[in-house]
Amino acid sequence: MSLDDRKRVVCQHIDLVWNKGRLALGEQLHSSDFLYKSSFVGHPLDSAAFSRMVQDIRHAMPDLQVVVEECIAEGYKVMTWSTLIGTIQKPALGYPPSDRVLSISAMAYWKLTPGNEIQEICTLFDMESFRAQLGMQNRPLAETAQL
């Protein structure tokens, strides 16, 4: 399959899972050894745990939309830059509800198998911007590292 096919698989996964909540269809795109790693979650998640996390986030942010800003592929690797937009209407992952529309940038590394199954997603969220938008105090890395 071509690089464009791999990019389509990744964008389809984002749309099905994050935008539409079609978690079972998203899981069909995962390999049997799928892993999700993120700055948002402290430990790797398998396919079922990833779906539960997305379900929890979508429950708290029912208006969530993920916009893929850029998608680049090389070999079996795909990189995405996305913007998540929505309102936290119910507490989620330790964050309080807010009436503010949040915009969160995310960079993700995707590893696909030769059969174009998604084997790994590693996502880095701009958590400091997220916390600032919620009116929470930021924790600059340099300051916390010196403590």
Short mmCIF file of N, CA and C in Angstrom, two decimals:
data_model
loop_
_atom_site.label_atom_id
_atom_site.label_comp_id
_atom_site.label_asym_id
_atom_site.label_seq_id
_atom_site.Cartn_x
_atom_site.Cartn_y
_atom_site.Cartn_z
N MET A 1 0.83 -1.18 0.00
CA MET A 1 0.00 0.00 0.00
C MET A 1 0.88 1.25 0.00
N SER A 2 0.36 2.31 -0.51
CA SER A 2 1.12 3.55 -0.68
C SER A 2 1.15 4.37 0.61
N LEU A 3 2.00 5.38 0.62
CA LEU A 3 2.05 6.30 1.75
C LEU A 3 0.71 7.02 1.92
N ASP A 4 0.07 7.36 0.81
CA ASP A 4 -1.25 8.00 0.88
C ASP A 4 -2.28 7.07 1.52
N ASP A 5 -2.18 5.76 1.25
CA ASP A 5 -3.08 4.80 1.87
C ASP A 5 -2.87 4.77 3.38
N ARG A 6 -1.62 4.81 3.81
CA ARG A 6 -1.32 4.80 5.25
C ARG A 6 -1.86 6.07 5.91
N LYS A 7 -1.70 7.21 5.25
CA LYS A 7 -2.23 8.46 5.80
C LYS A 7 -3.75 8.40 5.88
N ARG A 8 -4.39 7.79 4.89
CA ARG A 8 -5.86 7.65 4.92
C ARG A 8 -6.31 6.78 6.09
N VAL A 9 -5.58 5.70 6.37
CA VAL A 9 -5.92 4.82 7.50
C VAL A 9 -5.87 5.62 8.81
N VAL A 10 -4.82 6.40 8.99
CA VAL A 10 -4.65 7.19 10.21
C VAL A 10 -5.77 8.23 10.33
N CYS A 11 -6.03 8.97 9.26
CA CYS A 11 -7.08 9.99 9.30
C CYS A 11 -8.46 9.36 9.50
N GLN A 12 -8.67 8.19 8.90
CA GLN A 12 -9.94 7.47 9.10
C GLN A 12 -10.09 7.08 10.57
N HIS A 13 -9.00 6.61 11.19
CA HIS A 13 -9.03 6.22 12.59
C HIS A 13 -9.39 7.42 13.47
N ILE A 14 -8.75 8.54 13.23
CA ILE A 14 -9.04 9.75 14.01
C ILE A 14 -10.51 10.13 13.86
N ASP A 15 -11.02 10.12 12.65
CA ASP A 15 -12.41 10.51 12.42
C ASP A 15 -13.38 9.52 13.07
N LEU A 16 -13.16 8.23 12.87
CA LEU A 16 -14.06 7.22 13.45
C LEU A 16 -14.06 7.26 14.97
N VAL A 17 -12.86 7.27 15.55
CA VAL A 17 -12.74 7.14 17.00
C VAL A 17 -13.05 8.44 17.72
N TRP A 18 -12.32 9.49 17.41
CA TRP A 18 -12.44 10.74 18.17
C TRP A 18 -13.65 11.57 17.75
N ASN A 19 -13.91 11.69 16.46
CA ASN A 19 -14.99 12.57 16.02
C ASN A 19 -16.36 11.90 16.04
N LYS A 20 -16.42 10.63 15.72
CA LYS A 20 -17.71 9.96 15.60
C LYS A 20 -18.00 8.98 16.73
N GLY A 21 -16.97 8.63 17.53
CA GLY A 21 -17.19 7.69 18.63
C GLY A 21 -17.47 6.28 18.19
N ARG A 22 -17.05 5.93 16.99
CA ARG A 22 -17.27 4.57 16.45
C ARG A 22 -16.09 3.70 16.87
N LEU A 23 -16.03 3.40 18.17
CA LEU A 23 -14.86 2.76 18.76
C LEU A 23 -14.62 1.35 18.24
N ALA A 24 -15.68 0.59 18.04
CA ALA A 24 -15.52 -0.78 17.53
C ALA A 24 -14.90 -0.77 16.13
N LEU A 25 -15.33 0.18 15.30
CA LEU A 25 -14.74 0.29 13.96
C LEU A 25 -13.28 0.71 14.06
N GLY A 26 -12.98 1.61 14.99
CA GLY A 26 -11.59 2.01 15.20
C GLY A 26 -10.72 0.85 15.64
N GLU A 27 -11.25 0.02 16.54
CA GLU A 27 -10.49 -1.14 17.02
C GLU A 27 -10.19 -2.12 15.89
N GLN A 28 -11.05 -2.18 14.88
CA GLN A 28 -10.79 -3.07 13.75
C GLN A 28 -9.56 -2.65 12.96
N LEU A 29 -9.14 -1.41 13.11
CA LEU A 29 -7.94 -0.92 12.43
C LEU A 29 -6.67 -1.19 13.24
N HIS A 30 -6.82 -1.69 14.49
CA HIS A 30 -5.67 -1.96 15.35
C HIS A 30 -5.09 -3.34 15.08
N SER A 31 -3.78 -3.46 15.24
CA SER A 31 -3.14 -4.77 15.20
C SER A 31 -3.40 -5.49 16.53
N SER A 32 -3.13 -6.77 16.58
CA SER A 32 -3.38 -7.55 17.80
C SER A 32 -2.47 -7.10 18.95
N ASP A 33 -1.32 -6.50 18.63
CA ASP A 33 -0.40 -6.04 19.67
C ASP A 33 -0.40 -4.51 19.81
N PHE A 34 -1.53 -3.89 19.50
CA PHE A 34 -1.69 -2.43 19.55
C PHE A 34 -1.30 -1.87 20.91
N LEU A 35 -0.60 -0.72 20.90
CA LEU A 35 -0.27 0.02 22.12
C LEU A 35 -0.50 1.51 21.89
N TYR A 36 -1.04 2.17 22.92
CA TYR A 36 -1.22 3.62 22.90
C TYR A 36 -0.39 4.19 24.04
N LYS A 37 0.44 5.17 23.72
CA LYS A 37 1.25 5.86 24.72
C LYS A 37 0.98 7.35 24.57
N SER A 38 0.97 8.06 25.70
CA SER A 38 0.62 9.47 25.63
C SER A 38 1.14 10.25 26.81
N SER A 39 1.32 11.56 26.60
CA SER A 39 1.66 12.45 27.71
C SER A 39 0.43 12.67 28.59
N PHE A 40 -0.71 12.25 28.13
CA PHE A 40 -1.99 12.43 28.82
C PHE A 40 -2.27 11.28 29.78
N VAL A 41 -1.68 10.11 29.52
CA VAL A 41 -1.91 8.91 30.31
C VAL A 41 -0.53 8.39 30.75
N GLY A 42 -0.42 7.98 31.99
CA GLY A 42 0.87 7.61 32.55
C GLY A 42 1.41 6.25 32.19
N HIS A 43 0.68 5.42 31.47
CA HIS A 43 1.15 4.07 31.13
C HIS A 43 0.56 3.64 29.79
N PRO A 44 1.20 2.70 29.10
CA PRO A 44 0.68 2.24 27.80
C PRO A 44 -0.69 1.57 27.94
N LEU A 45 -1.52 1.75 26.92
CA LEU A 45 -2.85 1.15 26.90
C LEU A 45 -2.97 0.19 25.72
N ASP A 46 -3.64 -0.94 25.95
CA ASP A 46 -3.94 -1.83 24.83
C ASP A 46 -5.18 -1.30 24.12
N SER A 47 -5.64 -2.01 23.11
CA SER A 47 -6.74 -1.54 22.28
C SER A 47 -8.01 -1.29 23.08
N ALA A 48 -8.38 -2.22 23.95
CA ALA A 48 -9.61 -2.08 24.73
C ALA A 48 -9.51 -0.90 25.71
N ALA A 49 -8.36 -0.76 26.37
CA ALA A 49 -8.18 0.34 27.32
C ALA A 49 -8.16 1.69 26.60
N PHE A 50 -7.57 1.72 25.41
CA PHE A 50 -7.57 2.94 24.60
C PHE A 50 -9.01 3.35 24.29
N SER A 51 -9.83 2.39 23.87
CA SER A 51 -11.23 2.69 23.55
C SER A 51 -11.99 3.20 24.76
N ARG A 52 -11.73 2.61 25.94
CA ARG A 52 -12.39 3.09 27.16
C ARG A 52 -11.97 4.52 27.48
N MET A 53 -10.68 4.84 27.29
CA MET A 53 -10.20 6.19 27.54
C MET A 53 -10.90 7.18 26.60
N VAL A 54 -10.96 6.84 25.32
CA VAL A 54 -11.62 7.72 24.35
C VAL A 54 -13.09 7.89 24.72
N GLN A 55 -13.73 6.80 25.10
CA GLN A 55 -15.15 6.86 25.49
C GLN A 55 -15.33 7.80 26.68
N ASP A 56 -14.45 7.72 27.67
CA ASP A 56 -14.53 8.60 28.84
C ASP A 56 -14.35 10.07 28.44
N ILE A 57 -13.39 10.33 27.57
CA ILE A 57 -13.14 11.70 27.13
C ILE A 57 -14.31 12.22 26.32
N ARG A 58 -14.84 11.41 25.40
CA ARG A 58 -15.98 11.84 24.59
C ARG A 58 -17.23 12.03 25.45
N HIS A 59 -17.36 11.27 26.52
CA HIS A 59 -18.49 11.44 27.44
C HIS A 59 -18.39 12.80 28.14
N ALA A 60 -17.17 13.16 28.53
CA ALA A 60 -16.95 14.44 29.21
C ALA A 60 -16.98 15.62 28.24
N MET A 61 -16.61 15.36 26.98
CA MET A 61 -16.56 16.42 25.96
C MET A 61 -17.38 15.99 24.74
N PRO A 62 -18.71 15.98 24.85
CA PRO A 62 -19.53 15.48 23.75
C PRO A 62 -19.43 16.31 22.46
N ASP A 63 -18.95 17.54 22.56
CA ASP A 63 -18.79 18.37 21.36
C ASP A 63 -17.38 18.29 20.77
N LEU A 64 -16.58 17.36 21.25
CA LEU A 64 -15.18 17.23 20.81
C LEU A 64 -15.08 17.00 19.31
N GLN A 65 -14.20 17.75 18.68
CA GLN A 65 -13.83 17.54 17.28
C GLN A 65 -12.32 17.57 17.18
N VAL A 66 -11.77 16.66 16.39
CA VAL A 66 -10.33 16.63 16.15
C VAL A 66 -10.10 16.96 14.68
N VAL A 67 -9.32 18.00 14.47
CA VAL A 67 -8.99 18.45 13.13
C VAL A 67 -7.54 18.08 12.84
N VAL A 68 -7.31 17.32 11.79
CA VAL A 68 -5.95 16.97 11.39
C VAL A 68 -5.39 18.15 10.59
N GLU A 69 -4.38 18.78 11.15
CA GLU A 69 -3.75 19.94 10.51
C GLU A 69 -2.71 19.52 9.48
N GLU A 70 -1.98 18.44 9.80
CA GLU A 70 -0.91 17.97 8.93
C GLU A 70 -0.75 16.46 9.13
N CYS A 71 -0.47 15.76 8.05
CA CYS A 71 -0.27 14.31 8.10
C CYS A 71 0.87 13.97 7.14
N ILE A 72 1.93 13.37 7.67
CA ILE A 72 3.13 13.06 6.89
C ILE A 72 3.45 11.58 7.08
N ALA A 73 3.81 10.90 6.01
CA ALA A 73 4.13 9.47 6.10
C ALA A 73 5.49 9.18 5.48
N GLU A 74 6.16 8.21 6.09
CA GLU A 74 7.42 7.68 5.55
C GLU A 74 7.50 6.22 5.97
N GLY A 75 7.63 5.35 5.01
CA GLY A 75 7.66 3.92 5.33
C GLY A 75 6.36 3.52 6.01
N TYR A 76 6.49 2.85 7.15
CA TYR A 76 5.31 2.42 7.92
C TYR A 76 5.01 3.39 9.07
N LYS A 77 5.60 4.58 9.02
CA LYS A 77 5.39 5.59 10.06
C LYS A 77 4.57 6.74 9.51
N VAL A 78 3.67 7.25 10.36
CA VAL A 78 2.87 8.42 10.01
C VAL A 78 2.95 9.38 11.18
N MET A 79 3.10 10.66 10.89
CA MET A 79 3.10 11.70 11.91
C MET A 79 1.89 12.61 11.65
N THR A 80 1.18 12.94 12.71
CA THR A 80 0.06 13.87 12.58
C THR A 80 0.21 15.02 13.57
N TRP A 81 -0.23 16.17 13.14
CA TRP A 81 -0.41 17.33 14.00
C TRP A 81 -1.90 17.61 13.96
N SER A 82 -2.53 17.59 15.12
CA SER A 82 -3.97 17.77 15.21
C SER A 82 -4.33 18.83 16.24
N THR A 83 -5.53 19.36 16.09
CA THR A 83 -6.08 20.28 17.08
C THR A 83 -7.38 19.68 17.58
N LEU A 84 -7.47 19.52 18.90
CA LEU A 84 -8.69 19.04 19.54
C LEU A 84 -9.45 20.27 20.03
N ILE A 85 -10.74 20.34 19.70
CA ILE A 85 -11.56 21.49 20.06
C ILE A 85 -12.81 20.98 20.75
N GLY A 86 -13.12 21.55 21.90
CA GLY A 86 -14.33 21.16 22.60
C GLY A 86 -14.41 21.76 23.99
N THR A 87 -15.50 21.45 24.67
CA THR A 87 -15.78 21.95 26.01
C THR A 87 -15.86 20.77 26.97
N ILE A 88 -15.19 20.88 28.12
CA ILE A 88 -15.29 19.84 29.14
C ILE A 88 -16.60 20.09 29.89
N GLN A 89 -17.59 19.25 29.64
CA GLN A 89 -18.90 19.43 30.26
C GLN A 89 -19.07 18.61 31.54
N LYS A 90 -18.23 17.57 31.69
CA LYS A 90 -18.23 16.72 32.89
C LYS A 90 -16.78 16.47 33.28
N PRO A 91 -16.50 16.26 34.56
CA PRO A 91 -15.10 16.03 34.96
C PRO A 91 -14.49 14.87 34.16
N ALA A 92 -13.21 15.06 33.79
CA ALA A 92 -12.53 14.02 33.01
C ALA A 92 -11.05 14.00 33.36
N LEU A 93 -10.55 12.82 33.67
CA LEU A 93 -9.13 12.60 33.92
C LEU A 93 -8.55 13.64 34.89
N GLY A 94 -9.33 13.98 35.91
CA GLY A 94 -8.87 14.90 36.93
C GLY A 94 -9.05 16.37 36.61
N TYR A 95 -9.67 16.70 35.49
CA TYR A 95 -9.89 18.10 35.11
C TYR A 95 -11.36 18.45 35.31
N PRO A 96 -11.62 19.68 35.80
CA PRO A 96 -13.00 20.08 36.10
C PRO A 96 -13.76 20.50 34.86
N PRO A 97 -15.08 20.51 34.93
CA PRO A 97 -15.88 21.04 33.82
C PRO A 97 -15.58 22.53 33.62
N SER A 98 -15.79 22.98 32.41
CA SER A 98 -15.54 24.39 32.09
C SER A 98 -16.46 24.79 30.95
N ASP A 99 -16.87 26.05 30.97
CA ASP A 99 -17.70 26.54 29.86
C ASP A 99 -16.84 27.10 28.74
N ARG A 100 -15.53 27.02 28.88
CA ARG A 100 -14.62 27.53 27.86
C ARG A 100 -14.44 26.50 26.74
N VAL A 101 -14.44 26.99 25.52
CA VAL A 101 -14.11 26.13 24.38
C VAL A 101 -12.58 26.03 24.36
N LEU A 102 -12.09 24.81 24.47
CA LEU A 102 -10.65 24.58 24.54
C LEU A 102 -10.11 24.17 23.18
N SER A 103 -8.88 24.54 22.93
CA SER A 103 -8.17 24.16 21.71
C SER A 103 -6.83 23.58 22.13
N ILE A 104 -6.62 22.29 21.87
CA ILE A 104 -5.44 21.60 22.35
C ILE A 104 -4.67 21.03 21.16
N SER A 105 -3.41 21.38 21.04
CA SER A 105 -2.57 20.83 19.98
C SER A 105 -2.02 19.47 20.40
N ALA A 106 -1.90 18.59 19.42
CA ALA A 106 -1.34 17.26 19.68
C ALA A 106 -0.49 16.83 18.49
N MET A 107 0.63 16.22 18.80
CA MET A 107 1.49 15.60 17.79
C MET A 107 1.47 14.10 18.06
N ALA A 108 1.32 13.30 17.02
CA ALA A 108 1.27 11.85 17.22
C ALA A 108 2.15 11.13 16.21
N TYR A 109 2.82 10.11 16.72
CA TYR A 109 3.61 9.19 15.91
C TYR A 109 2.80 7.91 15.82
N TRP A 110 2.54 7.46 14.61
CA TRP A 110 1.77 6.25 14.35
C TRP A 110 2.70 5.23 13.68
N LYS A 111 2.67 4.01 14.16
CA LYS A 111 3.43 2.93 13.53
C LYS A 111 2.42 1.92 13.00
N LEU A 112 2.50 1.64 11.69
CA LEU A 112 1.59 0.70 11.06
C LEU A 112 2.33 -0.58 10.69
N THR A 113 1.59 -1.66 10.58
CA THR A 113 2.16 -2.94 10.15
C THR A 113 2.22 -2.96 8.61
N PRO A 114 2.92 -3.91 8.01
CA PRO A 114 2.90 -4.03 6.54
C PRO A 114 1.49 -4.20 5.97
N GLY A 115 0.55 -4.70 6.78
CA GLY A 115 -0.84 -4.85 6.34
C GLY A 115 -1.68 -3.62 6.64
N ASN A 116 -1.03 -2.53 7.03
CA ASN A 116 -1.67 -1.25 7.36
C ASN A 116 -2.60 -1.29 8.57
N GLU A 117 -2.29 -2.17 9.52
CA GLU A 117 -2.97 -2.13 10.81
C GLU A 117 -2.19 -1.16 11.70
N ILE A 118 -2.89 -0.49 12.58
CA ILE A 118 -2.24 0.46 13.48
C ILE A 118 -1.66 -0.33 14.66
N GLN A 119 -0.35 -0.30 14.77
CA GLN A 119 0.34 -1.06 15.81
C GLN A 119 0.63 -0.21 17.05
N GLU A 120 0.92 1.07 16.83
CA GLU A 120 1.27 1.93 17.96
C GLU A 120 0.91 3.37 17.65
N ILE A 121 0.42 4.05 18.67
CA ILE A 121 0.21 5.50 18.61
C ILE A 121 0.90 6.08 19.83
N CYS A 122 1.73 7.08 19.61
CA CYS A 122 2.40 7.77 20.69
C CYS A 122 2.09 9.26 20.52
N THR A 123 1.33 9.82 21.48
CA THR A 123 0.81 11.18 21.33
C THR A 123 1.36 12.11 22.40
N LEU A 124 1.73 13.30 21.96
CA LEU A 124 2.20 14.35 22.85
C LEU A 124 1.21 15.50 22.77
N PHE A 125 0.54 15.79 23.88
CA PHE A 125 -0.42 16.88 23.96
C PHE A 125 0.24 18.11 24.57
N ASP A 126 -0.18 19.28 24.16
CA ASP A 126 0.31 20.53 24.75
C ASP A 126 -0.48 20.77 26.04
N MET A 127 -0.07 20.09 27.10
CA MET A 127 -0.81 20.14 28.36
C MET A 127 -0.69 21.49 29.06
N GLU A 128 0.42 22.19 28.89
CA GLU A 128 0.56 23.49 29.54
C GLU A 128 -0.44 24.49 28.96
N SER A 129 -0.61 24.50 27.65
CA SER A 129 -1.61 25.37 27.03
C SER A 129 -3.01 24.97 27.48
N PHE A 130 -3.26 23.68 27.55
CA PHE A 130 -4.55 23.15 28.01
C PHE A 130 -4.85 23.65 29.42
N ARG A 131 -3.88 23.50 30.32
CA ARG A 131 -4.06 23.95 31.72
C ARG A 131 -4.28 25.46 31.78
N ALA A 132 -3.54 26.23 30.98
CA ALA A 132 -3.69 27.68 30.96
C ALA A 132 -5.10 28.08 30.49
N GLN A 133 -5.62 27.37 29.48
CA GLN A 133 -6.96 27.67 28.98
C GLN A 133 -8.03 27.40 30.03
N LEU A 134 -7.75 26.46 30.94
CA LEU A 134 -8.68 26.16 32.02
C LEU A 134 -8.49 27.10 33.21
N GLY A 135 -7.50 27.99 33.12
CA GLY A 135 -7.22 28.92 34.21
C GLY A 135 -6.43 28.28 35.33
N MET A 136 -5.79 27.15 35.05
CA MET A 136 -4.99 26.45 36.06
C MET A 136 -3.54 26.94 35.99
N GLN A 137 -2.86 26.85 37.10
CA GLN A 137 -1.47 27.27 37.16
C GLN A 137 -0.61 26.30 36.35
N ASN A 138 0.26 26.85 35.52
CA ASN A 138 1.19 26.03 34.75
C ASN A 138 2.32 25.55 35.64
N ARG A 139 2.94 24.46 35.22
CA ARG A 139 4.07 23.90 35.95
C ARG A 139 5.24 23.82 35.00
N PRO A 140 5.98 24.92 34.86
CA PRO A 140 7.13 24.90 33.94
C PRO A 140 8.09 23.77 34.30
N LEU A 141 8.50 23.03 33.30
CA LEU A 141 9.37 21.88 33.50
C LEU A 141 10.65 22.26 34.22
N ALA A 142 11.26 23.36 33.85
CA ALA A 142 12.51 23.76 34.48
C ALA A 142 12.34 23.96 35.99
N GLU A 143 11.21 24.56 36.39
CA GLU A 143 10.96 24.79 37.80
C GLU A 143 10.74 23.49 38.56
N THR A 144 9.97 22.58 38.00
CA THR A 144 9.69 21.32 38.70
C THR A 144 10.92 20.43 38.73
N ALA A 145 11.79 20.52 37.74
CA ALA A 145 13.00 19.70 37.71
C ALA A 145 14.00 20.15 38.77
N GLN A 146 13.95 21.42 39.17
CA GLN A 146 14.91 21.94 40.13
C GLN A 146 14.47 21.68 41.57
N LEU A 147 13.26 21.25 41.80
CA LEU A 147 12.78 21.02 43.16
C LEU A 147 13.36 19.77 43.77
#
